[in-house]
PDB file of C-alpha atoms in Angstrom:
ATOM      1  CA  UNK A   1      36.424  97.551 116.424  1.00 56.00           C
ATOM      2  CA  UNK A   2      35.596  93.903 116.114  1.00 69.00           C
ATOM      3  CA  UNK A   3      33.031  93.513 113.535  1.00 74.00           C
ATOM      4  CA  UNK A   4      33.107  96.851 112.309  1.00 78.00           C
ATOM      5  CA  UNK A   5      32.452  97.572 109.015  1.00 79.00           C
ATOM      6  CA  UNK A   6      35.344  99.888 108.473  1.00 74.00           C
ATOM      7  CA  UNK A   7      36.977 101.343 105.068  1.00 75.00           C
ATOM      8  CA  UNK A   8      39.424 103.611 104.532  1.00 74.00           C
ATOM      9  CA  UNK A   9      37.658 106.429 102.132  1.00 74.00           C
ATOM     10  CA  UNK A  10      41.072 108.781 101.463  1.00 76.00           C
ATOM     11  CA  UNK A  11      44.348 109.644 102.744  1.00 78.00           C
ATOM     12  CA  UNK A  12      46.849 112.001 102.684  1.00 81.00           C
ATOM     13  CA  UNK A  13      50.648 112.418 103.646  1.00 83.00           C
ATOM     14  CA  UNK A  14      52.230 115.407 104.982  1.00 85.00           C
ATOM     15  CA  UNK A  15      55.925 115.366 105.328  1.00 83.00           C
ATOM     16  CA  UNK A  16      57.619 117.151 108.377  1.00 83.00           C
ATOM     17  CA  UNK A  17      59.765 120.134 107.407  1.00 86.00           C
ATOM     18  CA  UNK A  18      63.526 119.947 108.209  1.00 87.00           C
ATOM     19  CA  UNK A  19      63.409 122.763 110.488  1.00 90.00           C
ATOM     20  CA  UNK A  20      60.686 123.933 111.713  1.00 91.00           C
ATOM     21  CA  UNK A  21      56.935 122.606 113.315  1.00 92.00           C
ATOM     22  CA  UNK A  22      54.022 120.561 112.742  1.00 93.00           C
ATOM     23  CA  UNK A  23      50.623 121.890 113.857  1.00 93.00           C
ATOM     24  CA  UNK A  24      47.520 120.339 114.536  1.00 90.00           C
ATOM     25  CA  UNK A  25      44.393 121.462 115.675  1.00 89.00           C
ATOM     26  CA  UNK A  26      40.614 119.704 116.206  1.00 87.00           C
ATOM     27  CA  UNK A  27      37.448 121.272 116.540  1.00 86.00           C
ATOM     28  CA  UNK A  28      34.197 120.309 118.030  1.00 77.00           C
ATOM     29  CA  UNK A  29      36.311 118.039 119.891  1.00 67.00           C
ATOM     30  CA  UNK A  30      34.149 115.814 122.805  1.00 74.00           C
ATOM     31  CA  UNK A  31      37.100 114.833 124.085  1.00 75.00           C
ATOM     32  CA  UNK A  32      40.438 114.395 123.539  1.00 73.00           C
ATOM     33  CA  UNK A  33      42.138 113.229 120.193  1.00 68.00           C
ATOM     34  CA  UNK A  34      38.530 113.112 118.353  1.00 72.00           C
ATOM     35  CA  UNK A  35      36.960 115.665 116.788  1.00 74.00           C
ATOM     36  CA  UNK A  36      34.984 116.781 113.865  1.00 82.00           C
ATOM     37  CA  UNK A  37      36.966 119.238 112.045  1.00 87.00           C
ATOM     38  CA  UNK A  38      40.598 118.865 111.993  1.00 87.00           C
ATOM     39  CA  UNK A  39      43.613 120.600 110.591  1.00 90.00           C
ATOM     40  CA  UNK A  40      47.310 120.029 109.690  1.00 92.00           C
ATOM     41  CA  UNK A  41      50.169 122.404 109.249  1.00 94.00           C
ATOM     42  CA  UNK A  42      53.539 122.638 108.661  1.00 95.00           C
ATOM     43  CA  UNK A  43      55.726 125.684 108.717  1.00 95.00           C
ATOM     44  CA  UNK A  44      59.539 125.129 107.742  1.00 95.00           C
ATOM     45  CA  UNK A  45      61.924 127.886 109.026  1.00 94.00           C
ATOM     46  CA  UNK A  46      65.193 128.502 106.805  1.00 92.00           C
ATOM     47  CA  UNK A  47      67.888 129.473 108.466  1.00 90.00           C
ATOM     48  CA  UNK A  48      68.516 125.920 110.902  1.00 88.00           C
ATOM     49  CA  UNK A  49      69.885 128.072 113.726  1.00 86.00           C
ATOM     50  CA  UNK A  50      67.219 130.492 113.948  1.00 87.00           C
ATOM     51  CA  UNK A  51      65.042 130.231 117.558  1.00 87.00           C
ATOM     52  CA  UNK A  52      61.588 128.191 117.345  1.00 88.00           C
ATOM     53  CA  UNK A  53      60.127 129.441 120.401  1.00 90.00           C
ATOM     54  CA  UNK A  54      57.817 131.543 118.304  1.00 90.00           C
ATOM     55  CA  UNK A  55      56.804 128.952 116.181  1.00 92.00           C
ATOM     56  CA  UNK A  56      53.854 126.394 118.036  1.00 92.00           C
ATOM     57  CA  UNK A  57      52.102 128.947 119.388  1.00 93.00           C
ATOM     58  CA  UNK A  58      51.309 130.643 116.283  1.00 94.00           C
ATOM     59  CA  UNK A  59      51.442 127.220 114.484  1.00 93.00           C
ATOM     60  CA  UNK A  60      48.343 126.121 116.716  1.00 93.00           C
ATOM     61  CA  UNK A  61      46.827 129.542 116.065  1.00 94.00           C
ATOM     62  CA  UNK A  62      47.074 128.763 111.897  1.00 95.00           C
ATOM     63  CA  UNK A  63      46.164 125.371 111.847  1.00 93.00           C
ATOM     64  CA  UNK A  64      42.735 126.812 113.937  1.00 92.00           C
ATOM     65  CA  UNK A  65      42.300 129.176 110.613  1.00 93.00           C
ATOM     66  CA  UNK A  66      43.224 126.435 108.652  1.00 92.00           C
ATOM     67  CA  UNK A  67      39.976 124.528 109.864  1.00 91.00           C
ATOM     68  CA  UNK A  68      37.518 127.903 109.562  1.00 86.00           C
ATOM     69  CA  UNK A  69      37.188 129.106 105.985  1.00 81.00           C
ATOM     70  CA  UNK A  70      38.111 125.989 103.831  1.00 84.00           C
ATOM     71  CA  UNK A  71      41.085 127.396 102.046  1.00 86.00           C
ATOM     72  CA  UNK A  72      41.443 125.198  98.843  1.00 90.00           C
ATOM     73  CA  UNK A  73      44.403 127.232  97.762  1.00 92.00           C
ATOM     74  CA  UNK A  74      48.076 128.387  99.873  1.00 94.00           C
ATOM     75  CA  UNK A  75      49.268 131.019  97.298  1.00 94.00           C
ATOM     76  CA  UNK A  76      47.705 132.818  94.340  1.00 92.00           C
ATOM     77  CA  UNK A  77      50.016 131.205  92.413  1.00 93.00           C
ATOM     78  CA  UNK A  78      47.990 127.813  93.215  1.00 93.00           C
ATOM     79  CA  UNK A  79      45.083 128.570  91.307  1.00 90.00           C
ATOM     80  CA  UNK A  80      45.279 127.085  87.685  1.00 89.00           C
ATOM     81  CA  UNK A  81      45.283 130.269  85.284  1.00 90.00           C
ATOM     82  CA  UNK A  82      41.995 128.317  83.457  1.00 91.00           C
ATOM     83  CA  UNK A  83      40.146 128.531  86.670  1.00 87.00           C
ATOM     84  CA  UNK A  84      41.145 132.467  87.071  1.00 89.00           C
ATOM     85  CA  UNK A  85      40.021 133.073  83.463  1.00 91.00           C
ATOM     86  CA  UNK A  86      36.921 131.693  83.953  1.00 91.00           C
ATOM     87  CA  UNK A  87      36.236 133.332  87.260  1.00 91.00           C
ATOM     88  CA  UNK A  88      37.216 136.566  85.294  1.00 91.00           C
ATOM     89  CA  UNK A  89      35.394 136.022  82.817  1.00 92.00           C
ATOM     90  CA  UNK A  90      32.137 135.684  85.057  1.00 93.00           C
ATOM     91  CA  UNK A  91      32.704 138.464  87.006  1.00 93.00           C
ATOM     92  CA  UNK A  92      33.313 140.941  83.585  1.00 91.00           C
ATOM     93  CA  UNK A  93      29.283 139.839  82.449  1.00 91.00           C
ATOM     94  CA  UNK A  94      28.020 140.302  85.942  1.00 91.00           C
ATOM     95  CA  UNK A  95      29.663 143.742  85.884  1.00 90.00           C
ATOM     96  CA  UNK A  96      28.861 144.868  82.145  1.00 90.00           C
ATOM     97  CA  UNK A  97      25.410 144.025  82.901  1.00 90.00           C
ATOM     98  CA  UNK A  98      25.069 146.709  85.342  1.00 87.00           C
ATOM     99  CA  UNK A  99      25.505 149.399  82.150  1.00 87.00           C
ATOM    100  CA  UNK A 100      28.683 151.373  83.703  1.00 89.00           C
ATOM    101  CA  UNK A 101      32.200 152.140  81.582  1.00 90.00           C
ATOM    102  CA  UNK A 102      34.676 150.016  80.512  1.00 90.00           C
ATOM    103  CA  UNK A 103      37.141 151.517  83.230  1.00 91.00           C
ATOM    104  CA  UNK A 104      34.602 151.180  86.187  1.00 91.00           C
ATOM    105  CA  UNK A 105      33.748 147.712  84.844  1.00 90.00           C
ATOM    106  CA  UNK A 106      37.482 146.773  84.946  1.00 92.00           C
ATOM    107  CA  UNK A 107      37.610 148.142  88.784  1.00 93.00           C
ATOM    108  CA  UNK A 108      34.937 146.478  89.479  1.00 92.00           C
ATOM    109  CA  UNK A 109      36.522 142.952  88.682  1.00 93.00           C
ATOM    110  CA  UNK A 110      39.545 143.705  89.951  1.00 93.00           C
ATOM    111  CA  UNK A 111      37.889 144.274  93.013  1.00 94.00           C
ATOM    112  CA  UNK A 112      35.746 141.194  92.934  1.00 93.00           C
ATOM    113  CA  UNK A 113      38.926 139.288  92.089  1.00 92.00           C
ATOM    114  CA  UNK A 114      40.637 140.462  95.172  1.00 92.00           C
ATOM    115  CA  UNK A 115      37.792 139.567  97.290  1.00 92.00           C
ATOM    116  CA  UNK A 116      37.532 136.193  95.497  1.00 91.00           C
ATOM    117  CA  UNK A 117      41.691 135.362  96.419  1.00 91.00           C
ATOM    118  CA  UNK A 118      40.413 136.486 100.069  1.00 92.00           C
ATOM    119  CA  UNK A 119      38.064 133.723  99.947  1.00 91.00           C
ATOM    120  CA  UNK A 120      39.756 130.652  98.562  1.00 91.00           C
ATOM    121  CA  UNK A 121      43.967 131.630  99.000  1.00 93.00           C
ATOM    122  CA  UNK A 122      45.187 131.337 102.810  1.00 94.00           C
ATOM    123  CA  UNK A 123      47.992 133.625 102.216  1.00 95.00           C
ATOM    124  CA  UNK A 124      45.267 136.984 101.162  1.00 94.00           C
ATOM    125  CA  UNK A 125      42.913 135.481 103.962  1.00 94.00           C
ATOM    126  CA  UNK A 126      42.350 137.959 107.323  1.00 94.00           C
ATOM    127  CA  UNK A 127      43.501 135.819 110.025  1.00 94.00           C
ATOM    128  CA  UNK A 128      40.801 134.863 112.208  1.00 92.00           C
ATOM    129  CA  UNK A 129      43.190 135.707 115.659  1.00 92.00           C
ATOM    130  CA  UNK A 130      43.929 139.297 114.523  1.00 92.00           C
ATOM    131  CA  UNK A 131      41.623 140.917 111.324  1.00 90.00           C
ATOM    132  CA  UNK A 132      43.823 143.627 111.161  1.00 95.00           C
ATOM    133  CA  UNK A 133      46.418 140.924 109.577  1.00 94.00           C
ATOM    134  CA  UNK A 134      46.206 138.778 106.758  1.00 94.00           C
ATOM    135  CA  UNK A 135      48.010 135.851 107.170  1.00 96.00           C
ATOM    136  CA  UNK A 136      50.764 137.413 104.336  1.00 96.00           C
ATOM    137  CA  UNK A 137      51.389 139.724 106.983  1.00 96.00           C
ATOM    138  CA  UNK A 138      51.324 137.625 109.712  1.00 96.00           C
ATOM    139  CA  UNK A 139      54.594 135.269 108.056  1.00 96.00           C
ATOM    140  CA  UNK A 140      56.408 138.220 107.695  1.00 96.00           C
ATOM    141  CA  UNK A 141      56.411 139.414 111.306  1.00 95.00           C
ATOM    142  CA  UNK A 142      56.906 136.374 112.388  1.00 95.00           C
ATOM    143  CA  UNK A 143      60.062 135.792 110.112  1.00 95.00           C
ATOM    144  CA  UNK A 144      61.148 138.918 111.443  1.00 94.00           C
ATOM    145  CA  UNK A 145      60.819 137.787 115.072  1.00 92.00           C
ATOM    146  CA  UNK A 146      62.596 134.616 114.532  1.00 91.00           C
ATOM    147  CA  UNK A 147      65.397 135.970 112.275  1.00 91.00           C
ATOM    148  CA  UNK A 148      65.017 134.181 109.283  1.00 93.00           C
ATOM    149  CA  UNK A 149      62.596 133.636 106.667  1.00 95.00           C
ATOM    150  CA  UNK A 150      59.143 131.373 107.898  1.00 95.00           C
ATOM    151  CA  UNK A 151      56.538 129.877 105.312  1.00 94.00           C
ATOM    152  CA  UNK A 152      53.887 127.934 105.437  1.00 95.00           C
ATOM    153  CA  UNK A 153      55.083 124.611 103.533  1.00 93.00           C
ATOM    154  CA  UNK A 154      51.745 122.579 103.540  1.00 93.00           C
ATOM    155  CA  UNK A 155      47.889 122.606 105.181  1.00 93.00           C
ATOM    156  CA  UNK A 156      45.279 120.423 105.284  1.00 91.00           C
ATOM    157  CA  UNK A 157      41.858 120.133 106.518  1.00 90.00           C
ATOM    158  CA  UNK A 158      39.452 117.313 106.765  1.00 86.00           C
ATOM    159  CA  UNK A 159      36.035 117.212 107.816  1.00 84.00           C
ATOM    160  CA  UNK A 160      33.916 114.005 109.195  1.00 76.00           C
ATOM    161  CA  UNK A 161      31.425 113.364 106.104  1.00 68.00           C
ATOM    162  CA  UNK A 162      33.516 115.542 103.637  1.00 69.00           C
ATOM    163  CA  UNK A 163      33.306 113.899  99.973  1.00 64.00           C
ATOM    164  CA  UNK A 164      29.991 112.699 100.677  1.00 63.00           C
ATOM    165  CA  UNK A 165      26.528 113.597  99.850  1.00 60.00           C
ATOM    166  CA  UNK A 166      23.174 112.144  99.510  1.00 53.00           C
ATOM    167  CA  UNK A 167      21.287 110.371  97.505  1.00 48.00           C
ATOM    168  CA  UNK A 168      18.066 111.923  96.319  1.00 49.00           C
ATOM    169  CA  UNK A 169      16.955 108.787  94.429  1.00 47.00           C
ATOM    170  CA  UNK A 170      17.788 106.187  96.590  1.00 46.00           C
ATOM    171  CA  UNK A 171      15.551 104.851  98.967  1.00 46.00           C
ATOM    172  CA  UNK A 172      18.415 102.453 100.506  1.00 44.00           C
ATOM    173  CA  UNK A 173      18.861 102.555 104.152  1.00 44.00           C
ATOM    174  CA  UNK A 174      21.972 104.372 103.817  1.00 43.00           C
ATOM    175  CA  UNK A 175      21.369 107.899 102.617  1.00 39.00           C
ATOM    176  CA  UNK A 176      25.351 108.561 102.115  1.00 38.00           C
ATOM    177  CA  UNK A 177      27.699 107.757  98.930  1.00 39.00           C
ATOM    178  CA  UNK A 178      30.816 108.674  98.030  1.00 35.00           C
ATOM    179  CA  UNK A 179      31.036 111.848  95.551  1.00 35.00           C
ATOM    180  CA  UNK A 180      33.006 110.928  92.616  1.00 32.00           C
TER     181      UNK A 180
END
């Protein structure tokens, strides 16, 4: 790396759980340890004398949803109740404007709300392994099969270029800034 140019853009920390795993996971990967697309995962098992066998295969399985749909969100608790409101709050127009009662309108929100969590919450997400599970779902059978309750404690995904985005007026050489 002599001579490189190189700056660190962002970082992030991700504590270990106590008991339990840390998954990773890289996609588009030419070879090994570098990829494009990578994810992190930790799931934290509570009861210290339950069995972990379980627990890095479907780790590795998460951590490769983790990396698909770009989950900002673990819980729907996470979203902030301002951003909700304001989601809501879109939806109800869109859905007024189509003419129909007050009681389909409020169905109809409800409905689009659901579908938004399914978007942008992991936990309400169909995992990508097995559609006929959400990932909800999917913690709770595998708490059962270890014997003790299993959560997902923290994810992350990063993507090569992520943050940035280019410059329509520029005409410098490089075509890449930082977002702010």
């Amino acid at each position: 790396m002599m001579g490189e140019n190189v700056k660190l853009r962002r970082g992030f920390a991700m504590s270990a759980p106590s008991y339990g795993v840390m998954s990773t996971y890289l996609h588009t990967s030419p070879r090994p340890g570098v990829g494009r697309i990578a994810g992190l995962l930790s799931i934290e098992v509570e009861d210290q004398i339950a069995s972990l066998d379980a627990l890095p295969h479907v780790g590795s399985e998460l951590t490769m949803h983790v990396v698909a749909p770009k989950s900002p969100f673990l819980t729907k608790e996470d979203v902030s109740s301002e951003a909700m409101e304001s989601k809501r709050e879109i939806l109800m127009s869109q859905a007024e404007s189509t003419g129909k009662s007050q009681m389909a309108v409020e169905k109809i929100v409800e409905g689009r709300l659901h579908n938004y969590y399914e978007a942008v919450v992991l936990m309400e997400q169909k995992f990508i392994v097995d559609d006929t599970l959400n990932i909800k779902t999917l913690m709770n059978n595998l708490s059962k099969e270890v014997g003790s309750p299993v959560k997902i404690e923290s994810f992350l995904r990063m993507e090569v270029g992520e943050g940035l985005q280019r410059l329509e007026s520029s005409s410098a050489p490089e075509p890449l800034a930082q977002a702010a």
